């Protein structure tokens, strides 16, 4: 079963029951033995039982509670830009990808409501990479790139970010805990970020429900349950960025050959093991039997 990212986001938002606030962010955290005072950029300070930082690779919660980004985020040598274009009509449910010399990668996959999602990746040391830089670097890359760059010029949802890994040894500090890319991220090259975040959310909620009066113990149990699974999930594929975005024509040909071989025995079993990791995790069936501050009884 395959679910488009936008459809999955709509499902989760529609079923969470959470209050949603847009255009705001956390600017200060102060915790004690009984809760966390959270100050928002819009002005107010509110008190919560726990704070979950699920705000991605460049997590603001992690920076406030755990320390500067440089202690946890490792740049892998590339940047990726993403935006939507009208569906060209010939994708047939496939993600199409093209490598060009100079460490350049273009991709397009089906989106929602008659759109397609484009990704443009270039190798680069830490730098300021934006729309103009991507356009200049991708020029002359062939394939569908000219029409994709035309779409980039008019895109209103363009987003660019470094391709990075996140490693945090301990996911919790007191009543503040990290979830998903904020606490662990293998980068888009490793994949599995969405599934790891969903599994993490399930385990975190379950452990909090089992220990509503002791969040620090719940956070410790959450990490024990997931440590090995996360470590396997964020492991980079062989070659990393150099294999994903080869610089020479010879390396591009070698990469294409290796990908073809991955679909055939005996290497097919290697691919199956990588994508079958989730099947080996046995999740607990959590039951919420008591209620605590901020945790309704069910």
PDB file of C-alpha atoms in Angstrom:
ATOM      1  CA  UNK A   1       0.000   0.000   0.000  1.00  0.00           C
ATOM      2  CA  UNK A   2       1.286   3.454  -0.902  1.00  0.00           C
ATOM      3  CA  UNK A   3      -0.039   6.732   0.469  1.00  0.00           C
ATOM      4  CA  UNK A   4       1.039  10.070  -0.963  1.00  0.00           C
ATOM      5  CA  UNK A   5       2.724  12.324   1.579  1.00  0.00           C
ATOM      6  CA  UNK A   6       0.046  15.017   1.290  1.00  0.00           C
ATOM      7  CA  UNK A   7      -2.757  12.496   1.785  1.00  0.00           C
ATOM      8  CA  UNK A   8      -1.022  11.075   4.854  1.00  0.00           C
ATOM      9  CA  UNK A   9      -0.598  14.574   6.312  1.00  0.00           C
ATOM     10  CA  UNK A  10      -4.307  15.263   5.763  1.00  0.00           C
ATOM     11  CA  UNK A  11      -5.257  12.002   7.488  1.00  0.00           C
ATOM     12  CA  UNK A  12      -3.067  12.741  10.505  1.00  0.00           C
ATOM     13  CA  UNK A  13      -4.242  16.333  10.843  1.00  0.00           C
ATOM     14  CA  UNK A  14      -7.868  15.287  10.591  1.00  0.00           C
ATOM     15  CA  UNK A  15      -7.607  12.628  13.302  1.00  0.00           C
ATOM     16  CA  UNK A  16      -5.199  14.121  15.848  1.00  0.00           C
ATOM     17  CA  UNK A  17      -7.680  16.262  17.761  1.00  0.00           C
ATOM     18  CA  UNK A  18      -4.848  18.667  18.536  1.00  0.00           C
ATOM     19  CA  UNK A  19      -5.151  22.437  18.591  1.00  0.00           C
ATOM     20  CA  UNK A  20      -3.246  23.877  15.637  1.00  0.00           C
ATOM     21  CA  UNK A  21      -1.512  27.265  15.614  1.00  0.00           C
ATOM     22  CA  UNK A  22       0.105  28.665  12.504  1.00  0.00           C
ATOM     23  CA  UNK A  23       2.555  31.514  12.098  1.00  0.00           C
ATOM     24  CA  UNK A  24       4.033  31.114  15.571  1.00  0.00           C
ATOM     25  CA  UNK A  25       7.028  29.416  17.189  1.00  0.00           C
ATOM     26  CA  UNK A  26       8.535  28.672  20.594  1.00  0.00           C
ATOM     27  CA  UNK A  27      11.208  31.153  21.692  1.00  0.00           C
ATOM     28  CA  UNK A  28      11.847  30.126  25.314  1.00  0.00           C
ATOM     29  CA  UNK A  29      11.447  27.054  27.528  1.00  0.00           C
ATOM     30  CA  UNK A  30      11.669  26.928  31.324  1.00  0.00           C
ATOM     31  CA  UNK A  31      10.966  23.641  33.092  1.00  0.00           C
ATOM     32  CA  UNK A  32      10.686  22.448  36.660  1.00  0.00           C
ATOM     33  CA  UNK A  33       9.626  19.187  38.318  1.00  0.00           C
ATOM     34  CA  UNK A  34       5.974  19.728  37.451  1.00  0.00           C
ATOM     35  CA  UNK A  35       5.841  21.209  33.965  1.00  0.00           C
ATOM     36  CA  UNK A  36       7.283  23.454  31.268  1.00  0.00           C
ATOM     37  CA  UNK A  37       6.648  27.162  30.741  1.00  0.00           C
ATOM     38  CA  UNK A  38       6.596  27.807  26.990  1.00  0.00           C
ATOM     39  CA  UNK A  39       6.961  31.301  25.573  1.00  0.00           C
ATOM     40  CA  UNK A  40       5.753  31.891  22.026  1.00  0.00           C
ATOM     41  CA  UNK A  41       7.020  34.462  19.539  1.00  0.00           C
ATOM     42  CA  UNK A  42       3.531  35.969  19.483  1.00  0.00           C
ATOM     43  CA  UNK A  43       3.959  36.949  23.132  1.00  0.00           C
ATOM     44  CA  UNK A  44       2.144  34.680  25.608  1.00  0.00           C
ATOM     45  CA  UNK A  45       3.750  32.193  27.971  1.00  0.00           C
ATOM     46  CA  UNK A  46       1.765  29.015  28.646  1.00  0.00           C
ATOM     47  CA  UNK A  47       2.365  25.992  30.837  1.00  0.00           C
ATOM     48  CA  UNK A  48       2.366  22.386  29.623  1.00  0.00           C
ATOM     49  CA  UNK A  49       3.021  19.027  31.242  1.00  0.00           C
ATOM     50  CA  UNK A  50       5.552  18.034  28.563  1.00  0.00           C
ATOM     51  CA  UNK A  51       6.967  19.493  25.338  1.00  0.00           C
ATOM     52  CA  UNK A  52       7.598  17.328  22.275  1.00  0.00           C
ATOM     53  CA  UNK A  53       9.983  18.794  19.716  1.00  0.00           C
ATOM     54  CA  UNK A  54       8.860  17.330  16.398  1.00  0.00           C
ATOM     55  CA  UNK A  55      10.025  20.313  14.388  1.00  0.00           C
ATOM     56  CA  UNK A  56      12.508  18.752  11.997  1.00  0.00           C
ATOM     57  CA  UNK A  57      16.206  18.823  11.245  1.00  0.00           C
ATOM     58  CA  UNK A  58      16.599  22.471  12.274  1.00  0.00           C
ATOM     59  CA  UNK A  59      14.507  22.023  15.428  1.00  0.00           C
ATOM     60  CA  UNK A  60      13.983  25.168  17.462  1.00  0.00           C
ATOM     61  CA  UNK A  61      12.955  23.121  20.502  1.00  0.00           C
ATOM     62  CA  UNK A  62      16.197  21.140  20.306  1.00  0.00           C
ATOM     63  CA  UNK A  63      18.245  24.343  20.095  1.00  0.00           C
ATOM     64  CA  UNK A  64      16.535  25.774  23.188  1.00  0.00           C
ATOM     65  CA  UNK A  65      16.630  22.655  25.352  1.00  0.00           C
ATOM     66  CA  UNK A  66      19.602  20.627  24.107  1.00  0.00           C
ATOM     67  CA  UNK A  67      22.117  23.031  22.587  1.00  0.00           C
ATOM     68  CA  UNK A  68      23.260  24.545  19.275  1.00  0.00           C
ATOM     69  CA  UNK A  69      22.538  22.852  15.971  1.00  0.00           C
ATOM     70  CA  UNK A  70      26.226  22.274  15.221  1.00  0.00           C
ATOM     71  CA  UNK A  71      26.340  19.711  18.054  1.00  0.00           C
ATOM     72  CA  UNK A  72      23.728  17.469  16.415  1.00  0.00           C
ATOM     73  CA  UNK A  73      23.462  18.160  12.665  1.00  0.00           C
ATOM     74  CA  UNK A  74      26.031  16.990  10.101  1.00  0.00           C
ATOM     75  CA  UNK A  75      25.907  18.431   6.587  1.00  0.00           C
ATOM     76  CA  UNK A  76      26.380  15.670   3.989  1.00  0.00           C
ATOM     77  CA  UNK A  77      27.528  17.834   1.097  1.00  0.00           C
ATOM     78  CA  UNK A  78      24.354  18.549  -0.875  1.00  0.00           C
ATOM     79  CA  UNK A  79      21.224  20.731  -1.007  1.00  0.00           C
ATOM     80  CA  UNK A  80      17.773  19.829  -2.238  1.00  0.00           C
ATOM     81  CA  UNK A  81      15.057  22.131  -3.543  1.00  0.00           C
ATOM     82  CA  UNK A  82      11.385  21.072  -3.716  1.00  0.00           C
ATOM     83  CA  UNK A  83       8.265  22.563  -5.333  1.00  0.00           C
ATOM     84  CA  UNK A  84       5.112  21.535  -7.172  1.00  0.00           C
ATOM     85  CA  UNK A  85       4.226  21.789 -10.851  1.00  0.00           C
ATOM     86  CA  UNK A  86       1.177  20.680 -12.845  1.00  0.00           C
ATOM     87  CA  UNK A  87       1.189  16.912 -13.327  1.00  0.00           C
ATOM     88  CA  UNK A  88       2.717  16.267 -16.783  1.00  0.00           C
ATOM     89  CA  UNK A  89       0.360  13.315 -17.212  1.00  0.00           C
ATOM     90  CA  UNK A  90       2.914  10.617 -18.043  1.00  0.00           C
ATOM     91  CA  UNK A  91       4.327   9.644 -14.657  1.00  0.00           C
ATOM     92  CA  UNK A  92       2.112   6.549 -14.334  1.00  0.00           C
ATOM     93  CA  UNK A  93       2.507   6.586 -10.521  1.00  0.00           C
ATOM     94  CA  UNK A  94       6.318   6.441 -10.739  1.00  0.00           C
ATOM     95  CA  UNK A  95       9.038   8.610  -9.218  1.00  0.00           C
ATOM     96  CA  UNK A  96      11.336   9.483 -12.138  1.00  0.00           C
ATOM     97  CA  UNK A  97      14.941  10.520 -11.482  1.00  0.00           C
ATOM     98  CA  UNK A  98      17.755  11.808 -13.673  1.00  0.00           C
ATOM     99  CA  UNK A  99      21.460  12.166 -12.871  1.00  0.00           C
ATOM    100  CA  UNK A 100      23.649  14.731 -14.603  1.00  0.00           C
ATOM    101  CA  UNK A 101      27.398  15.217 -14.329  1.00  0.00           C
ATOM    102  CA  UNK A 102      28.677  17.616 -11.725  1.00  0.00           C
ATOM    103  CA  UNK A 103      26.709  16.057  -8.853  1.00  0.00           C
ATOM    104  CA  UNK A 104      23.228  17.099 -10.056  1.00  0.00           C
ATOM    105  CA  UNK A 105      19.979  15.162  -9.629  1.00  0.00           C
ATOM    106  CA  UNK A 106      16.470  15.982 -10.859  1.00  0.00           C
ATOM    107  CA  UNK A 107      13.349  14.095  -9.834  1.00  0.00           C
ATOM    108  CA  UNK A 108       9.600  14.282 -10.269  1.00  0.00           C
ATOM    109  CA  UNK A 109       6.861  12.223  -8.654  1.00  0.00           C
ATOM    110  CA  UNK A 110       3.045  12.307  -8.569  1.00  0.00           C
ATOM    111  CA  UNK A 111       1.482  14.713  -6.087  1.00  0.00           C
ATOM    112  CA  UNK A 112      -2.083  15.556  -5.076  1.00  0.00           C
ATOM    113  CA  UNK A 113      -4.928  17.237  -6.942  1.00  0.00           C
ATOM    114  CA  UNK A 114      -3.319  17.246 -10.380  1.00  0.00           C
ATOM    115  CA  UNK A 115       0.160  18.265  -9.265  1.00  0.00           C
ATOM    116  CA  UNK A 116       3.608  16.688  -9.273  1.00  0.00           C
ATOM    117  CA  UNK A 117       6.441  17.248  -6.803  1.00  0.00           C
ATOM    118  CA  UNK A 118       9.842  18.196  -8.212  1.00  0.00           C
ATOM    119  CA  UNK A 119      13.174  17.761  -6.450  1.00  0.00           C
ATOM    120  CA  UNK A 120      16.422  19.345  -7.634  1.00  0.00           C
ATOM    121  CA  UNK A 121      19.596  18.340  -5.797  1.00  0.00           C
ATOM    122  CA  UNK A 122      23.138  19.701  -6.165  1.00  0.00           C
ATOM    123  CA  UNK A 123      26.294  18.773  -4.324  1.00  0.00           C
ATOM    124  CA  UNK A 124      27.771  21.671  -2.390  1.00  0.00           C
ATOM    125  CA  UNK A 125      29.704  22.390   0.791  1.00  0.00           C
ATOM    126  CA  UNK A 126      27.808  24.414   3.411  1.00  0.00           C
ATOM    127  CA  UNK A 127      26.654  27.531   1.560  1.00  0.00           C
ATOM    128  CA  UNK A 128      23.660  29.742   0.895  1.00  0.00           C
ATOM    129  CA  UNK A 129      21.742  27.870  -1.803  1.00  0.00           C
ATOM    130  CA  UNK A 130      18.487  29.298  -3.136  1.00  0.00           C
ATOM    131  CA  UNK A 131      16.354  29.470  -6.245  1.00  0.00           C
ATOM    132  CA  UNK A 132      18.954  31.319  -8.339  1.00  0.00           C
ATOM    133  CA  UNK A 133      21.799  29.017  -7.337  1.00  0.00           C
ATOM    134  CA  UNK A 134      19.768  25.908  -8.136  1.00  0.00           C
ATOM    135  CA  UNK A 135      18.712  27.326 -11.494  1.00  0.00           C
ATOM    136  CA  UNK A 136      22.298  28.144 -12.438  1.00  0.00           C
ATOM    137  CA  UNK A 137      23.668  24.776 -11.317  1.00  0.00           C
ATOM    138  CA  UNK A 138      20.953  22.732 -13.035  1.00  0.00           C
ATOM    139  CA  UNK A 139      21.221  24.574 -16.382  1.00  0.00           C
ATOM    140  CA  UNK A 140      22.283  22.231 -19.174  1.00  0.00           C
ATOM    141  CA  UNK A 141      21.414  19.061 -17.238  1.00  0.00           C
ATOM    142  CA  UNK A 142      19.206  17.742 -20.054  1.00  0.00           C
ATOM    143  CA  UNK A 143      16.224  15.400 -19.633  1.00  0.00           C
ATOM    144  CA  UNK A 144      13.118  17.280 -18.384  1.00  0.00           C
ATOM    145  CA  UNK A 145      15.194  19.831 -16.521  1.00  0.00           C
ATOM    146  CA  UNK A 146      14.403  22.859 -18.777  1.00  0.00           C
ATOM    147  CA  UNK A 147      10.646  22.478 -18.157  1.00  0.00           C
ATOM    148  CA  UNK A 148      11.255  21.830 -14.461  1.00  0.00           C
ATOM    149  CA  UNK A 149      13.284  25.033 -14.208  1.00  0.00           C
ATOM    150  CA  UNK A 150      10.429  26.889 -15.881  1.00  0.00           C
ATOM    151  CA  UNK A 151       8.195  25.532 -13.120  1.00  0.00           C
ATOM    152  CA  UNK A 152      10.732  26.585 -10.500  1.00  0.00           C
ATOM    153  CA  UNK A 153      10.680  30.177 -11.734  1.00  0.00           C
ATOM    154  CA  UNK A 154       6.965  30.487 -10.980  1.00  0.00           C
ATOM    155  CA  UNK A 155       6.703  28.175  -7.957  1.00  0.00           C
ATOM    156  CA  UNK A 156       5.052  29.714  -4.901  1.00  0.00           C
ATOM    157  CA  UNK A 157       5.837  26.774  -2.603  1.00  0.00           C
ATOM    158  CA  UNK A 158       9.580  26.471  -3.246  1.00  0.00           C
ATOM    159  CA  UNK A 159      11.578  25.076  -0.326  1.00  0.00           C
ATOM    160  CA  UNK A 160      15.303  24.349  -0.132  1.00  0.00           C
ATOM    161  CA  UNK A 161      17.352  22.740   2.614  1.00  0.00           C
ATOM    162  CA  UNK A 162      20.655  21.050   3.236  1.00  0.00           C
ATOM    163  CA  UNK A 163      20.836  17.276   3.070  1.00  0.00           C
ATOM    164  CA  UNK A 164      21.956  16.477   6.591  1.00  0.00           C
ATOM    165  CA  UNK A 165      22.002  13.839   9.287  1.00  0.00           C
ATOM    166  CA  UNK A 166      20.796  14.370  12.851  1.00  0.00           C
ATOM    167  CA  UNK A 167      22.128  12.365  15.782  1.00  0.00           C
ATOM    168  CA  UNK A 168      21.102  13.086  19.377  1.00  0.00           C
ATOM    169  CA  UNK A 169      22.415  10.637  21.969  1.00  0.00           C
ATOM    170  CA  UNK A 170      19.637  11.210  24.525  1.00  0.00           C
ATOM    171  CA  UNK A 171      16.264  12.222  23.149  1.00  0.00           C
ATOM    172  CA  UNK A 172      14.928  13.774  26.369  1.00  0.00           C
ATOM    173  CA  UNK A 173      15.961  16.484  28.809  1.00  0.00           C
ATOM    174  CA  UNK A 174      13.632  16.492  31.787  1.00  0.00           C
ATOM    175  CA  UNK A 175      10.090  17.065  30.496  1.00  0.00           C
ATOM    176  CA  UNK A 176      11.220  17.985  26.969  1.00  0.00           C
ATOM    177  CA  UNK A 177      11.607  15.215  24.377  1.00  0.00           C
ATOM    178  CA  UNK A 178      12.474  14.987  20.685  1.00  0.00           C
ATOM    179  CA  UNK A 179      10.621  13.048  18.015  1.00  0.00           C
ATOM    180  CA  UNK A 180      11.356  12.249  14.366  1.00  0.00           C
ATOM    181  CA  UNK A 181      13.924  14.280  12.416  1.00  0.00           C
ATOM    182  CA  UNK A 182      14.498  16.591  15.389  1.00  0.00           C
ATOM    183  CA  UNK A 183      16.045  13.680  17.309  1.00  0.00           C
ATOM    184  CA  UNK A 184      17.226  11.381  14.543  1.00  0.00           C
ATOM    185  CA  UNK A 185      17.499  11.792  10.789  1.00  0.00           C
ATOM    186  CA  UNK A 186      19.405   9.731   8.274  1.00  0.00           C
ATOM    187  CA  UNK A 187      18.710  12.330   5.548  1.00  0.00           C
ATOM    188  CA  UNK A 188      16.507  11.843   2.461  1.00  0.00           C
ATOM    189  CA  UNK A 189      19.155   9.416   1.183  1.00  0.00           C
ATOM    190  CA  UNK A 190      18.426   6.965   3.984  1.00  0.00           C
ATOM    191  CA  UNK A 191      14.663   7.291   3.561  1.00  0.00           C
ATOM    192  CA  UNK A 192      12.236   5.919   6.162  1.00  0.00           C
ATOM    193  CA  UNK A 193      11.953   9.258   7.925  1.00  0.00           C
ATOM    194  CA  UNK A 194       8.159   9.286   7.813  1.00  0.00           C
ATOM    195  CA  UNK A 195       7.766   5.716   9.045  1.00  0.00           C
ATOM    196  CA  UNK A 196      10.317   6.247  11.823  1.00  0.00           C
ATOM    197  CA  UNK A 197       8.489   9.383  12.961  1.00  0.00           C
ATOM    198  CA  UNK A 198       5.102   7.630  12.975  1.00  0.00           C
ATOM    199  CA  UNK A 199       6.435   4.649  14.899  1.00  0.00           C
ATOM    200  CA  UNK A 200       8.177   7.023  17.294  1.00  0.00           C
ATOM    201  CA  UNK A 201       4.965   8.972  17.879  1.00  0.00           C
ATOM    202  CA  UNK A 202       3.079   5.747  18.624  1.00  0.00           C
ATOM    203  CA  UNK A 203       5.676   4.513  21.120  1.00  0.00           C
ATOM    204  CA  UNK A 204       6.058   7.934  22.768  1.00  0.00           C
ATOM    205  CA  UNK A 205       2.298   8.311  23.214  1.00  0.00           C
ATOM    206  CA  UNK A 206       2.037   4.762  24.535  1.00  0.00           C
ATOM    207  CA  UNK A 207       4.803   5.150  27.088  1.00  0.00           C
ATOM    208  CA  UNK A 208       3.376   8.483  28.277  1.00  0.00           C
ATOM    209  CA  UNK A 209      -0.047   6.883  28.643  1.00  0.00           C
ATOM    210  CA  UNK A 210       1.480   4.039  30.652  1.00  0.00           C
ATOM    211  CA  UNK A 211       3.322   6.466  32.953  1.00  0.00           C
ATOM    212  CA  UNK A 212       1.263   9.681  32.973  1.00  0.00           C
ATOM    213  CA  UNK A 213       2.710  10.822  36.318  1.00  0.00           C
ATOM    214  CA  UNK A 214       6.347  10.145  35.407  1.00  0.00           C
ATOM    215  CA  UNK A 215       7.198  11.565  31.967  1.00  0.00           C
ATOM    216  CA  UNK A 216      10.944  11.174  32.465  1.00  0.00           C
ATOM    217  CA  UNK A 217      10.506   7.428  32.960  1.00  0.00           C
ATOM    218  CA  UNK A 218       8.209   7.352  29.922  1.00  0.00           C
ATOM    219  CA  UNK A 219      10.830   9.106  27.811  1.00  0.00           C
ATOM    220  CA  UNK A 220      13.518   6.644  28.936  1.00  0.00           C
ATOM    221  CA  UNK A 221      11.286   3.701  28.002  1.00  0.00           C
ATOM    222  CA  UNK A 222      10.514   5.343  24.653  1.00  0.00           C
ATOM    223  CA  UNK A 223      14.201   5.500  23.792  1.00  0.00           C
ATOM    224  CA  UNK A 224      14.866   1.934  24.970  1.00  0.00           C
ATOM    225  CA  UNK A 225      12.068   0.630  22.740  1.00  0.00           C
ATOM    226  CA  UNK A 226      13.259   2.474  19.641  1.00  0.00           C
ATOM    227  CA  UNK A 227      17.036   2.842  19.903  1.00  0.00           C
ATOM    228  CA  UNK A 228      18.036  -0.140  17.767  1.00  0.00           C
ATOM    229  CA  UNK A 229      15.223   0.383  15.251  1.00  0.00           C
ATOM    230  CA  UNK A 230      16.147   4.032  14.742  1.00  0.00           C
ATOM    231  CA  UNK A 231      19.866   3.260  14.479  1.00  0.00           C
ATOM    232  CA  UNK A 232      19.156   0.801  11.663  1.00  0.00           C
ATOM    233  CA  UNK A 233      16.691   3.115   9.949  1.00  0.00           C
ATOM    234  CA  UNK A 234      18.996   6.140   9.707  1.00  0.00           C
ATOM    235  CA  UNK A 235      21.958   4.175   8.357  1.00  0.00           C
ATOM    236  CA  UNK A 236      23.119   5.618   5.046  1.00  0.00           C
ATOM    237  CA  UNK A 237      23.135   3.480   1.885  1.00  0.00           C
ATOM    238  CA  UNK A 238      26.579   2.575   0.491  1.00  0.00           C
ATOM    239  CA  UNK A 239      28.345   5.534  -1.081  1.00  0.00           C
ATOM    240  CA  UNK A 240      26.094   8.175   0.466  1.00  0.00           C
ATOM    241  CA  UNK A 241      25.890  11.452  -1.458  1.00  0.00           C
ATOM    242  CA  UNK A 242      28.667  10.399  -3.845  1.00  0.00           C
ATOM    243  CA  UNK A 243      26.573   7.465  -5.038  1.00  0.00           C
ATOM    244  CA  UNK A 244      23.288   9.401  -5.081  1.00  0.00           C
ATOM    245  CA  UNK A 245      24.748  12.343  -7.032  1.00  0.00           C
ATOM    246  CA  UNK A 246      27.833  11.130  -8.923  1.00  0.00           C
ATOM    247  CA  UNK A 247      29.986  13.808 -10.514  1.00  0.00           C
ATOM    248  CA  UNK A 248      31.253  11.939 -13.588  1.00  0.00           C
ATOM    249  CA  UNK A 249      29.520  10.153 -16.464  1.00  0.00           C
ATOM    250  CA  UNK A 250      31.401   6.970 -15.593  1.00  0.00           C
ATOM    251  CA  UNK A 251      30.134   7.049 -12.016  1.00  0.00           C
ATOM    252  CA  UNK A 252      26.581   7.740 -13.198  1.00  0.00           C
ATOM    253  CA  UNK A 253      26.778   4.662 -15.435  1.00  0.00           C
ATOM    254  CA  UNK A 254      28.161   2.590 -12.558  1.00  0.00           C
ATOM    255  CA  UNK A 255      25.369   3.774 -10.275  1.00  0.00           C
ATOM    256  CA  UNK A 256      22.708   2.893 -12.860  1.00  0.00           C
ATOM    257  CA  UNK A 257      24.233  -0.561 -13.259  1.00  0.00           C
ATOM    258  CA  UNK A 258      24.313  -1.137  -9.492  1.00  0.00           C
ATOM    259  CA  UNK A 259      20.654  -0.114  -9.176  1.00  0.00           C
ATOM    260  CA  UNK A 260      19.666  -2.570 -11.906  1.00  0.00           C
ATOM    261  CA  UNK A 261      21.590  -5.306 -10.125  1.00  0.00           C
ATOM    262  CA  UNK A 262      19.723  -4.540  -6.890  1.00  0.00           C
ATOM    263  CA  UNK A 263      16.537  -5.869  -8.486  1.00  0.00           C
ATOM    264  CA  UNK A 264      18.133  -9.226  -9.277  1.00  0.00           C
ATOM    265  CA  UNK A 265      19.333 -12.137  -7.169  1.00  0.00           C
ATOM    266  CA  UNK A 266      21.438 -12.261  -5.052  1.00  0.00           C
ATOM    267  CA  UNK A 267      21.539  -8.479  -4.425  1.00  0.00           C
ATOM    268  CA  UNK A 268      17.750  -8.278  -4.401  1.00  0.00           C
ATOM    269  CA  UNK A 269      17.785  -9.788  -0.914  1.00  0.00           C
ATOM    270  CA  UNK A 270      19.966  -6.869   0.288  1.00  0.00           C
ATOM    271  CA  UNK A 271      17.323  -4.389  -0.857  1.00  0.00           C
ATOM    272  CA  UNK A 272      14.548  -6.490   0.653  1.00  0.00           C
ATOM    273  CA  UNK A 273      16.292  -6.561   4.026  1.00  0.00           C
ATOM    274  CA  UNK A 274      16.685  -2.766   4.025  1.00  0.00           C
ATOM    275  CA  UNK A 275      13.046  -2.074   3.290  1.00  0.00           C
ATOM    276  CA  UNK A 276      11.852  -4.913   5.505  1.00  0.00           C
ATOM    277  CA  UNK A 277      13.315  -3.499   8.711  1.00  0.00           C
ATOM    278  CA  UNK A 278       9.968  -2.163   9.868  1.00  0.00           C
ATOM    279  CA  UNK A 279       8.491  -5.663   9.687  1.00  0.00           C
ATOM    280  CA  UNK A 280      10.970  -6.891  12.309  1.00  0.00           C
ATOM    281  CA  UNK A 281       9.866  -4.355  14.921  1.00  0.00           C
ATOM    282  CA  UNK A 282       7.242  -5.672  17.318  1.00  0.00           C
ATOM    283  CA  UNK A 283       5.258  -2.799  18.792  1.00  0.00           C
ATOM    284  CA  UNK A 284       3.561  -3.000  22.156  1.00  0.00           C
ATOM    285  CA  UNK A 285      -0.194  -2.790  22.417  1.00  0.00           C
ATOM    286  CA  UNK A 286      -0.462   0.168  24.772  1.00  0.00           C
ATOM    287  CA  UNK A 287      -3.524   0.583  26.991  1.00  0.00           C
ATOM    288  CA  UNK A 288      -4.271   3.888  28.704  1.00  0.00           C
ATOM    289  CA  UNK A 289      -5.663   2.973  32.110  1.00  0.00           C
ATOM    290  CA  UNK A 290      -5.173   6.142  34.149  1.00  0.00           C
ATOM    291  CA  UNK A 291      -5.319   9.836  33.531  1.00  0.00           C
ATOM    292  CA  UNK A 292      -2.902  12.506  34.608  1.00  0.00           C
ATOM    293  CA  UNK A 293      -2.478  16.250  34.145  1.00  0.00           C
ATOM    294  CA  UNK A 294      -3.190  17.071  30.523  1.00  0.00           C
ATOM    295  CA  UNK A 295      -3.882  13.433  29.640  1.00  0.00           C
ATOM    296  CA  UNK A 296      -7.612  12.706  29.296  1.00  0.00           C
ATOM    297  CA  UNK A 297      -9.031   9.395  30.464  1.00  0.00           C
ATOM    298  CA  UNK A 298     -10.166   6.974  27.775  1.00  0.00           C
TER     299      UNK A 298
END
